[in-house]
PDB file of C-alpha atoms in Angstrom:
ATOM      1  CA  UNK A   1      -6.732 -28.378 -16.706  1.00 46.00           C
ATOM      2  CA  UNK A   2      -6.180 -30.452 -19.450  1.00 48.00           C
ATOM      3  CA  UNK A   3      -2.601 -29.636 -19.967  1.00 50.00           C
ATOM      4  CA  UNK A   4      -1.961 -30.260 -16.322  1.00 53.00           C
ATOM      5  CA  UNK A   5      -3.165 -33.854 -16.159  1.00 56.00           C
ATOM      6  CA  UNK A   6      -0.999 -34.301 -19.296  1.00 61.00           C
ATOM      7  CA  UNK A   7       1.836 -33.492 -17.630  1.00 63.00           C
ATOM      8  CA  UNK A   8       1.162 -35.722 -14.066  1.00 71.00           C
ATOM      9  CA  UNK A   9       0.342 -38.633 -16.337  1.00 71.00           C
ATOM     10  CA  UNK A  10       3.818 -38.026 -18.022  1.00 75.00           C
ATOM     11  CA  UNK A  11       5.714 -37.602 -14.976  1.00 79.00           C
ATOM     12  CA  UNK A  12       4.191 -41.255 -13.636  1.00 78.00           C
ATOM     13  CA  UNK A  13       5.013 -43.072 -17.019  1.00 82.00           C
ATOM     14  CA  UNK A  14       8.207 -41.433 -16.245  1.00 81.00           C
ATOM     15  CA  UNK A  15       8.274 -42.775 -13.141  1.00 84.00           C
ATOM     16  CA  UNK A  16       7.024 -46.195 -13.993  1.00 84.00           C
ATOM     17  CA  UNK A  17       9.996 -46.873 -16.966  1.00 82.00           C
ATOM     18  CA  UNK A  18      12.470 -45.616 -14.556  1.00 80.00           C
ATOM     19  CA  UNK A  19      11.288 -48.243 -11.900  1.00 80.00           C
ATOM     20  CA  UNK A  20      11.332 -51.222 -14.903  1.00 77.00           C
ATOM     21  CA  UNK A  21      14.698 -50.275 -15.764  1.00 77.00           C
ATOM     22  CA  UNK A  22      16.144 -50.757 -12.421  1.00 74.00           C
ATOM     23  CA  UNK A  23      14.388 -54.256 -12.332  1.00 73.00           C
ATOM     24  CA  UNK A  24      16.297 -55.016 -15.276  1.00 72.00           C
ATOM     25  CA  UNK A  25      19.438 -54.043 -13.715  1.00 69.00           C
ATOM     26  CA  UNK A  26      19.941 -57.211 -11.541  1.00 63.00           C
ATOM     27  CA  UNK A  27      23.540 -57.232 -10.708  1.00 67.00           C
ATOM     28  CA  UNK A  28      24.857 -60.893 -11.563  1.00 64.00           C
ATOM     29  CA  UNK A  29      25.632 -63.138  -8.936  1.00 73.00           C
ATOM     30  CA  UNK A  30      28.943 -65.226  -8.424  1.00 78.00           C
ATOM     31  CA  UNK A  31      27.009 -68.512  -8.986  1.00 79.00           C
ATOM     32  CA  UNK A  32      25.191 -67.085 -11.971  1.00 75.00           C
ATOM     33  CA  UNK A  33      28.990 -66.126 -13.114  1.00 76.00           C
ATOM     34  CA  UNK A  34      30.498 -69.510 -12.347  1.00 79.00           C
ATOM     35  CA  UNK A  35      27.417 -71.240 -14.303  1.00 78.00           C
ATOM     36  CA  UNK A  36      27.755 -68.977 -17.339  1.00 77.00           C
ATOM     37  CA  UNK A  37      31.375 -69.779 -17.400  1.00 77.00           C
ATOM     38  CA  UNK A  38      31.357 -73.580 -17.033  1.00 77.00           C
ATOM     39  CA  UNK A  39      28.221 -73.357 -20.171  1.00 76.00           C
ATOM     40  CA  UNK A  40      30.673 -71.346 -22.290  1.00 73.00           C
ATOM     41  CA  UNK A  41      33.190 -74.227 -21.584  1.00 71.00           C
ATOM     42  CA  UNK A  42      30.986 -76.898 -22.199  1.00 71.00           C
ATOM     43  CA  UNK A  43      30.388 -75.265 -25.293  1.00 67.00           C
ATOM     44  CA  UNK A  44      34.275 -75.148 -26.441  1.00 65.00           C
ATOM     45  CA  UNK A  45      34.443 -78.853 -25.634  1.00 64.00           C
ATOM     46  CA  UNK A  46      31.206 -80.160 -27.313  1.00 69.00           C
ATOM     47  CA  UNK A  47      30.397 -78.069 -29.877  1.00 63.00           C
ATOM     48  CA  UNK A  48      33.266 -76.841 -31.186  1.00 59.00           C
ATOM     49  CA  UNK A  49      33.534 -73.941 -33.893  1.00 63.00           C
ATOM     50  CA  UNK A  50      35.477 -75.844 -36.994  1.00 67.00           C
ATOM     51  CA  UNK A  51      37.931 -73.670 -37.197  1.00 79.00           C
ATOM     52  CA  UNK A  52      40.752 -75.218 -39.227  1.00 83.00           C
ATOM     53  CA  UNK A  53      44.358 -73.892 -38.683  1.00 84.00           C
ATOM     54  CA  UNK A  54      47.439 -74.562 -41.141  1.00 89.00           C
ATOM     55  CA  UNK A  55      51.184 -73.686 -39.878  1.00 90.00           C
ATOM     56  CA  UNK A  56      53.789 -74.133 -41.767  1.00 91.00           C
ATOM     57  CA  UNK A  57      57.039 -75.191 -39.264  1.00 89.00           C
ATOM     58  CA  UNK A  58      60.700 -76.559 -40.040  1.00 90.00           C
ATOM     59  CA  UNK A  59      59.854 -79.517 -40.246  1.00 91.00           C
ATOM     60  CA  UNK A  60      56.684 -79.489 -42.095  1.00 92.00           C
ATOM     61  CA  UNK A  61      53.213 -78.784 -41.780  1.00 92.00           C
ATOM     62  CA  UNK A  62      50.720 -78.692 -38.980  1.00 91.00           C
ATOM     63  CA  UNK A  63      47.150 -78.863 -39.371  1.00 90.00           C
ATOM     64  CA  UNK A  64      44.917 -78.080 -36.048  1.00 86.00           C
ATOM     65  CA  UNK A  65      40.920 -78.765 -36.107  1.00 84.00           C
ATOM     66  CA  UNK A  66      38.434 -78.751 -33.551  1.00 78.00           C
ATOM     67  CA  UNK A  67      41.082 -79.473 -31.160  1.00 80.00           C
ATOM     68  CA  UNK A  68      42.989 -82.527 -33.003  1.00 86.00           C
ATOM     69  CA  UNK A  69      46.367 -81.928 -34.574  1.00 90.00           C
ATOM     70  CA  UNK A  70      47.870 -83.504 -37.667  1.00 94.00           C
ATOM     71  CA  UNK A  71      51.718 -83.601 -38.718  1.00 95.00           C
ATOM     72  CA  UNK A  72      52.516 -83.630 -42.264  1.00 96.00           C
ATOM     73  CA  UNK A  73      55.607 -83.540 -44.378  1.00 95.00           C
ATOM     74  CA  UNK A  74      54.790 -81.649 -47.311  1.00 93.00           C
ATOM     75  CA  UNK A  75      52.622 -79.325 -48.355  1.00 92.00           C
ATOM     76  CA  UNK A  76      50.764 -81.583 -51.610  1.00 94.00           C
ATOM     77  CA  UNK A  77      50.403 -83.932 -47.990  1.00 94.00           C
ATOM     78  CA  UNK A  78      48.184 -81.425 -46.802  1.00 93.00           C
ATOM     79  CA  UNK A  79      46.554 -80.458 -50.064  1.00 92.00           C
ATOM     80  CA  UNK A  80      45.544 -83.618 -50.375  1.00 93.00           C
ATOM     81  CA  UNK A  81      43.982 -84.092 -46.820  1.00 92.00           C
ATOM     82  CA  UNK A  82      42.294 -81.860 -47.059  1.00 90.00           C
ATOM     83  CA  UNK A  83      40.504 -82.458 -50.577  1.00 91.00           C
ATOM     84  CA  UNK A  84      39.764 -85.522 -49.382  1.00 91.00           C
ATOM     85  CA  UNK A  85      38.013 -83.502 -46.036  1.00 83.00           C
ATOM     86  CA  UNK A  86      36.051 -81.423 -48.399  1.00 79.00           C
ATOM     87  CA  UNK A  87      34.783 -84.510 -50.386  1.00 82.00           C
ATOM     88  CA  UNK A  88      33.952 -86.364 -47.695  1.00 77.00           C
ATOM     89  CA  UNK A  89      31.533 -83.701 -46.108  1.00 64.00           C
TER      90      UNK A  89
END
């Protein structure tokens, strides 16, 4: 008897999880969608990540950071930009 009732209180946990884990599995909404979208862009714009580009082109050198762009003609131009960045953080 005791194996029995081990078994039907398995099968309801069972059950049970099975019900949670379809709770869980809310499909998302297009207004949920549109709203996690326009936070991810709000994010890009206001926070931005630092990244910190350098591209060498004909005509010089191109430096890109959190979405400004500076033109310089030489390279030493750009060492020394950014040394004075570095110092100044």
């Amino acid at each position: 008897m005791q194996s029995y009732s081990n078994a039907s209180n398995s099968a309801h946990l069972n059950r049970q999880r099975l019900q949670l884990e379809q709770l869980w599995q809310v499909p998302e909404r297009p207004v949920a969608k549109r709203l996690k979208q326009l936070g991810n862009w709000l994010l890009a714009v206001f926070a931005p990540t630092g990244d910190l580009t350098i591209q060498q082109t004909e005509t010089g050198w191109i430096v890109r950071e959190n979405g400004q762009m500076y033109r310089f003609s030489s390279e030493e131009a750009v060492r020394i930009w950014l040394e004075q960045r570095y110092y100044a953080h």
